[in-house]
mmCIF file of C-alpha atoms and ligand atoms in Angstrom:
data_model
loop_
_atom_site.group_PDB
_atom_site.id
_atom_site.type_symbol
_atom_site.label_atom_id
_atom_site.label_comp_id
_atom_site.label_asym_id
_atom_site.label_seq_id
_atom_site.Cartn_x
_atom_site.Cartn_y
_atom_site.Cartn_z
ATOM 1 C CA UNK V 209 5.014 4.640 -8.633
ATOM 2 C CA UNK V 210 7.029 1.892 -10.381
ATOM 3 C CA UNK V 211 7.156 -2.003 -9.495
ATOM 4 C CA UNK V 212 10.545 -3.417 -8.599
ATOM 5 C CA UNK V 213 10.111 -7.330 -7.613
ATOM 6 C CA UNK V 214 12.977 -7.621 -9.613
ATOM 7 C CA UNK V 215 15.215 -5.098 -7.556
ATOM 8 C CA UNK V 216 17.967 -6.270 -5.667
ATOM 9 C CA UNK V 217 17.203 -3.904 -3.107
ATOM 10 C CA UNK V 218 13.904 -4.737 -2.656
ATOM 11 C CA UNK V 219 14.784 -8.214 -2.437
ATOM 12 C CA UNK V 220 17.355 -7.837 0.547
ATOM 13 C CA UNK V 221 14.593 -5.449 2.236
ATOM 14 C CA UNK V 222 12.233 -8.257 2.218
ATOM 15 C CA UNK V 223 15.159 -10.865 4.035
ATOM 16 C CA UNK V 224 14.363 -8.701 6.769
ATOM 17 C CA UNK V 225 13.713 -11.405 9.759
ATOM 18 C CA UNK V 226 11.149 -9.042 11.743
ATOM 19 C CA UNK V 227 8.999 -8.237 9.102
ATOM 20 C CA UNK V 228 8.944 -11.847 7.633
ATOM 21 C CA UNK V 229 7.195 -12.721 11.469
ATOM 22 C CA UNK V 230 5.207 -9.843 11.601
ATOM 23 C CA UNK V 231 4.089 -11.543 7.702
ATOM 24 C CA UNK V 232 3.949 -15.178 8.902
ATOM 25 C CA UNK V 233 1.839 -14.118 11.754
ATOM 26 C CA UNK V 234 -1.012 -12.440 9.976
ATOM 27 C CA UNK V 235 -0.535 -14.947 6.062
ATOM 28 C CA UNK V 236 1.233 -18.198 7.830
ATOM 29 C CA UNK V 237 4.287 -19.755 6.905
ATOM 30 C CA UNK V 238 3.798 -19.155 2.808
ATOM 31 C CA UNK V 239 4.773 -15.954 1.930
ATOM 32 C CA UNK V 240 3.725 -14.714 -1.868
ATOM 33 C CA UNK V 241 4.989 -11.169 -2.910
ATOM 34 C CA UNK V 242 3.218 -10.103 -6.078
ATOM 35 C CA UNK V 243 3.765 -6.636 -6.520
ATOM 36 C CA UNK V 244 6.166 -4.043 -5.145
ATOM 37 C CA UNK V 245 5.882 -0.130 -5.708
ATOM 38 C CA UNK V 246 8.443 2.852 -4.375
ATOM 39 C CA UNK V 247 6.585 5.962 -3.988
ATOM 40 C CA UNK V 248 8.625 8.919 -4.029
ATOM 41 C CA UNK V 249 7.024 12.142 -2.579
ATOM 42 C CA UNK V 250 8.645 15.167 -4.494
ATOM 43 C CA UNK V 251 8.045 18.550 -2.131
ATOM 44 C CA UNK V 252 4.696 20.075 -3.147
ATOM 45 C CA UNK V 253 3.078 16.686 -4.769
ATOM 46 C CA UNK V 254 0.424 14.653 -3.415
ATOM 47 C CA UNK V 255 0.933 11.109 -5.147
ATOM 48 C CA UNK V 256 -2.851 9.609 -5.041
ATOM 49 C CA UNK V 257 -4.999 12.974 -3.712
ATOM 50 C CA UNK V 258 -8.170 10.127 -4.020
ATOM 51 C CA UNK V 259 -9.683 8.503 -1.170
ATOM 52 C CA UNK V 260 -9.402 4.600 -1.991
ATOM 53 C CA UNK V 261 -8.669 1.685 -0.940
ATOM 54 C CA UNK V 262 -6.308 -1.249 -2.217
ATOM 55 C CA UNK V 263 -8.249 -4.492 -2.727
ATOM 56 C CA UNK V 264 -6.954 -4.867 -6.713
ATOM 57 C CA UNK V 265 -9.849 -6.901 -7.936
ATOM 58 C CA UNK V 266 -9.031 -7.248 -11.484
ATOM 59 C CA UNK V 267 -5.762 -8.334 -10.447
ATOM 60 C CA UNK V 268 -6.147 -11.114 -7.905
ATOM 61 C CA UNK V 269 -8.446 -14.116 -7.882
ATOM 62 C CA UNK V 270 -9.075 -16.960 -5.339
ATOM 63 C CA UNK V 271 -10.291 -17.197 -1.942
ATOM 64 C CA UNK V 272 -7.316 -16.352 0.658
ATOM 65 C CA UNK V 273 -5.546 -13.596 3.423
ATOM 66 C CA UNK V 274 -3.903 -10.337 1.874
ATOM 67 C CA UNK V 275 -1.727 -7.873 3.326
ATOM 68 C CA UNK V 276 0.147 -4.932 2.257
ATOM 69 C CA UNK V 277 3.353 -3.446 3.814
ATOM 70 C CA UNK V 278 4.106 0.527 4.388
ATOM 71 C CA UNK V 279 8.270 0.641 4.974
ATOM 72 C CA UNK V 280 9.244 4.377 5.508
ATOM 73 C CA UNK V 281 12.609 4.981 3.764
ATOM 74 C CA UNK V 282 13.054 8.158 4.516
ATOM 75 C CA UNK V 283 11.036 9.811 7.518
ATOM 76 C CA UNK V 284 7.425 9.669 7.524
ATOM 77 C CA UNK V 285 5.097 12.002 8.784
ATOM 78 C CA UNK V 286 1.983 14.220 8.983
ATOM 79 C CA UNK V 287 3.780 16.904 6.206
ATOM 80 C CA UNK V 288 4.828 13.921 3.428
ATOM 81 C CA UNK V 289 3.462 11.017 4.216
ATOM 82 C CA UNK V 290 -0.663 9.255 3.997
ATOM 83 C CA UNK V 291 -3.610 9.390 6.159
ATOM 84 C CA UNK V 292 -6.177 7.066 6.548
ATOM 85 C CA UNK V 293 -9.386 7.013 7.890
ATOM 86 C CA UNK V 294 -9.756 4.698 10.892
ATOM 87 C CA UNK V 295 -11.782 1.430 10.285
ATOM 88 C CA UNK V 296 -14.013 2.190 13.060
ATOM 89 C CA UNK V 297 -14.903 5.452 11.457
ATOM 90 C CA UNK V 298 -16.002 3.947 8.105
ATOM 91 C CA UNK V 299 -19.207 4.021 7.365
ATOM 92 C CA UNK V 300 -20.942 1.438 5.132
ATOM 93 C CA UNK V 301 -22.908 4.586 2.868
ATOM 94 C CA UNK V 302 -19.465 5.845 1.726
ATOM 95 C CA UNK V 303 -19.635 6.508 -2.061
ATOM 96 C CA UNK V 304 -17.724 5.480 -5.008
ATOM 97 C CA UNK V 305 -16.131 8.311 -7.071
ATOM 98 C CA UNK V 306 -14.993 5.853 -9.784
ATOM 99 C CA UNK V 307 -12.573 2.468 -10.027
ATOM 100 C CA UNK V 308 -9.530 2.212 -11.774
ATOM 101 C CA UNK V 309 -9.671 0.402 -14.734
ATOM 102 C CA UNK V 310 -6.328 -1.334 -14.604
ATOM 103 C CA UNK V 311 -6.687 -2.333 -10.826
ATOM 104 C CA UNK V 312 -10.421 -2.194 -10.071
ATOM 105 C CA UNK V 313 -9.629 -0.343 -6.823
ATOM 106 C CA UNK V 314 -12.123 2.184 -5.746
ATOM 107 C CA UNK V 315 -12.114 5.830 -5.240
ATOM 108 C CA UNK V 316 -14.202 7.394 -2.933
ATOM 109 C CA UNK V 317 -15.700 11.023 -2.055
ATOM 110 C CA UNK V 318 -15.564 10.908 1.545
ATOM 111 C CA UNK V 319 -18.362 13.639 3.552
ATOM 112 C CA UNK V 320 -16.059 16.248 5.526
ATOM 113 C CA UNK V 321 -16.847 15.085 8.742
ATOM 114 C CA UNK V 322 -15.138 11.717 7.834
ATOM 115 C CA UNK V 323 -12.139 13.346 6.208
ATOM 116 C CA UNK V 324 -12.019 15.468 9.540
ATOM 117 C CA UNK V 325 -11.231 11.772 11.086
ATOM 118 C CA UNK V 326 -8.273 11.333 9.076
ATOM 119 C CA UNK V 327 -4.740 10.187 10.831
ATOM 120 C CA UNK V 328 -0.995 10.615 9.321
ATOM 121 C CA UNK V 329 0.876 7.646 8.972
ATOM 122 C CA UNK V 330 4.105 8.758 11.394
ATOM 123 C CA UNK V 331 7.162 6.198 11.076
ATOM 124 C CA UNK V 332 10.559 6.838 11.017
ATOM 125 C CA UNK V 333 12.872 5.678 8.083
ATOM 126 C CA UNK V 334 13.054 0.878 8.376
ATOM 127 C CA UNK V 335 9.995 1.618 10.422
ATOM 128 C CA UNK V 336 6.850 -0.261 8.999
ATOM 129 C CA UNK V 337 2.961 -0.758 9.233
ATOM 130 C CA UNK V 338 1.184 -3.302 8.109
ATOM 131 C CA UNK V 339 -2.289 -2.338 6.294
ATOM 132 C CA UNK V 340 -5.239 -4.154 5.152
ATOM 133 C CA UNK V 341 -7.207 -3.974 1.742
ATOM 134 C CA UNK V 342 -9.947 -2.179 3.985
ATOM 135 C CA UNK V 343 -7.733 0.834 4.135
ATOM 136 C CA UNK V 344 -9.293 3.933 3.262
ATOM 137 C CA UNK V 345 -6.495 6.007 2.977
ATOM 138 C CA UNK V 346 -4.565 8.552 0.098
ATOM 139 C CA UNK V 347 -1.426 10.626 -0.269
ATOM 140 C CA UNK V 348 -0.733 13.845 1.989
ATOM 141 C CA UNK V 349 0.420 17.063 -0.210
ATOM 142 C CA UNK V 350 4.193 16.848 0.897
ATOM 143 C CA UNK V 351 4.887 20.544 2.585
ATOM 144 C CA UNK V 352 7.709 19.035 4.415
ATOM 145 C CA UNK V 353 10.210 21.071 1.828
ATOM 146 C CA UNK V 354 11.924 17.210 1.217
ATOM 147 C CA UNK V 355 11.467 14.144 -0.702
ATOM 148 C CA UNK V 356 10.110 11.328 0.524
ATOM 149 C CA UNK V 357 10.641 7.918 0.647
ATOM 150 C CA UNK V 358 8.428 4.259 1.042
ATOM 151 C CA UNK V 359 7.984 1.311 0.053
ATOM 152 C CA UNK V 360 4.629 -0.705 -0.044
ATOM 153 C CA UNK V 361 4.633 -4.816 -0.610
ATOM 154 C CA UNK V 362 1.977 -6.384 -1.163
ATOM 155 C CA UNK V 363 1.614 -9.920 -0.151
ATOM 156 C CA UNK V 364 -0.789 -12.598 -0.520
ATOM 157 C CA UNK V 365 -0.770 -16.403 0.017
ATOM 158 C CA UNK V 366 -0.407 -19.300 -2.214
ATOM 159 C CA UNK V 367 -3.648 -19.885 -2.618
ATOM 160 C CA UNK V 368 -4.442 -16.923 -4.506
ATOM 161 C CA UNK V 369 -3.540 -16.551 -7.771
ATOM 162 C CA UNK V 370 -2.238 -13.111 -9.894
ATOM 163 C CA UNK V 371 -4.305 -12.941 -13.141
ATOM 164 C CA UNK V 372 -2.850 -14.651 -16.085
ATOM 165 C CA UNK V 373 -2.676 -11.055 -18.131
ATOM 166 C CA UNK V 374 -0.797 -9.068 -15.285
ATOM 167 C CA UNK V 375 2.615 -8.519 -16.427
ATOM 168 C CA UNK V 376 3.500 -5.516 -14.489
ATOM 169 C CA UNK V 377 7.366 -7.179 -13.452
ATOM 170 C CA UNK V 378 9.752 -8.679 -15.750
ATOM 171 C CA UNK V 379 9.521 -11.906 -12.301
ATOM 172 C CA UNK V 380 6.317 -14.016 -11.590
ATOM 173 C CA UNK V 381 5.705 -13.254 -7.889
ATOM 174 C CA UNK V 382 8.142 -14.649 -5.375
ATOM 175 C CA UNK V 383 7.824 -16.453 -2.383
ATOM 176 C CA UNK V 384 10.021 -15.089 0.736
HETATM 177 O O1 LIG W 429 2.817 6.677 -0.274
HETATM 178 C C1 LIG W 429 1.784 7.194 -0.698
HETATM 179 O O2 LIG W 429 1.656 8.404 -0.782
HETATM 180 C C2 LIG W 429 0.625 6.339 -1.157
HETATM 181 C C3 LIG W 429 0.663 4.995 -0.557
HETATM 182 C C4 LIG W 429 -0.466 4.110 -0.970
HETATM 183 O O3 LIG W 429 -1.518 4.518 -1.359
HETATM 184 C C5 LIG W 429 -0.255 2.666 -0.862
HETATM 185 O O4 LIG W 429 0.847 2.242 -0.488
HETATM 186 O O5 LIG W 429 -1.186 1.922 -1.152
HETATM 187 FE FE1 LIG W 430 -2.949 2.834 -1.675
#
């Protein structure tokens, strides 16, 4: 996983006029990317085998709307891709493993009736989802025999702020 706000390529992905709607519907018209990460799925890995979800606490502060983006760059699916656990499904006893000390996110140990509810993310490569910090989700082992792909942006609005310490770019986030 590596941050690329800085990219060029990453840059002319996020021109991309129907995912800057899809954005502006859920954030409004203020669009503030702060962080940027290509995960690359070798055959026979599993990137994050943890159950967790990405709400970044010792990273962002402020009252406001987040939203992270899932853009497949190669194809998707049940044999390379993640799974999450639908909202609906999540229950409020689920327990914390541990939290990253660099992010604050949470890992959990899900029962094995919940992880029984898991769905793979399917999308095919430009395709993208949109997912919320309430995601309970982590990496499937990629059996698929090829590498794969995606790219996740995470977006916020202007009225949260990126701690003063975080330098994880060589930019200060960007608005689109
Ligand atoms: O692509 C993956 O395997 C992990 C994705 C993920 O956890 C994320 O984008 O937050
Ligand atoms: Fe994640």
């Amino acid at each position: 996983m590596e941050r690329h706000l800085d990219s060029d390529a990453v840059w002319s992905i996020c021109q991309d006029k129907k995912l800057q709607q899809k954005l502006k519907e859920y954030l409004g018209e203020d669009l503030v990317l702060w962080r940027s990460e290509i995960w690359v799925n070798y055959p026979s890995q599993q990137l994050i085998p943890f159950w967790h979800q990405d709400s970044y606490p010792n990273l962002l502060q402020g009252e406001g709307k987040t939203i992270n983006v899932y853009i497949a760059l190669t194809e998707v699916n049940e044999w390379n891709g993640f799974e999450y656990i639908p909202n609906s499904q999540l229950t409020p006893d689920v327990s914390v493993k541990m939290k990253d000390p660099f992010s604050g996110n949470c890992l959990f140990d899900l029962t094995e009736d919940l992880e029984q509810q898991a769905v793979p993310v399917v999308l095919r490569p430009g395709e993208f989802v949109l997912f919320t910090n309430q995601l309970m989700h982590r990496s499937v082992r990629n059996t698929s025999g090829q590498v794969r792909l995606a790219l996740t942006l995470r977006l916020t609005e202007p009225c949260v702020h990126i701690v003063p310490n975080y330098t994880p770019i060589y930019h200060k986030p960007v608005l689109l």
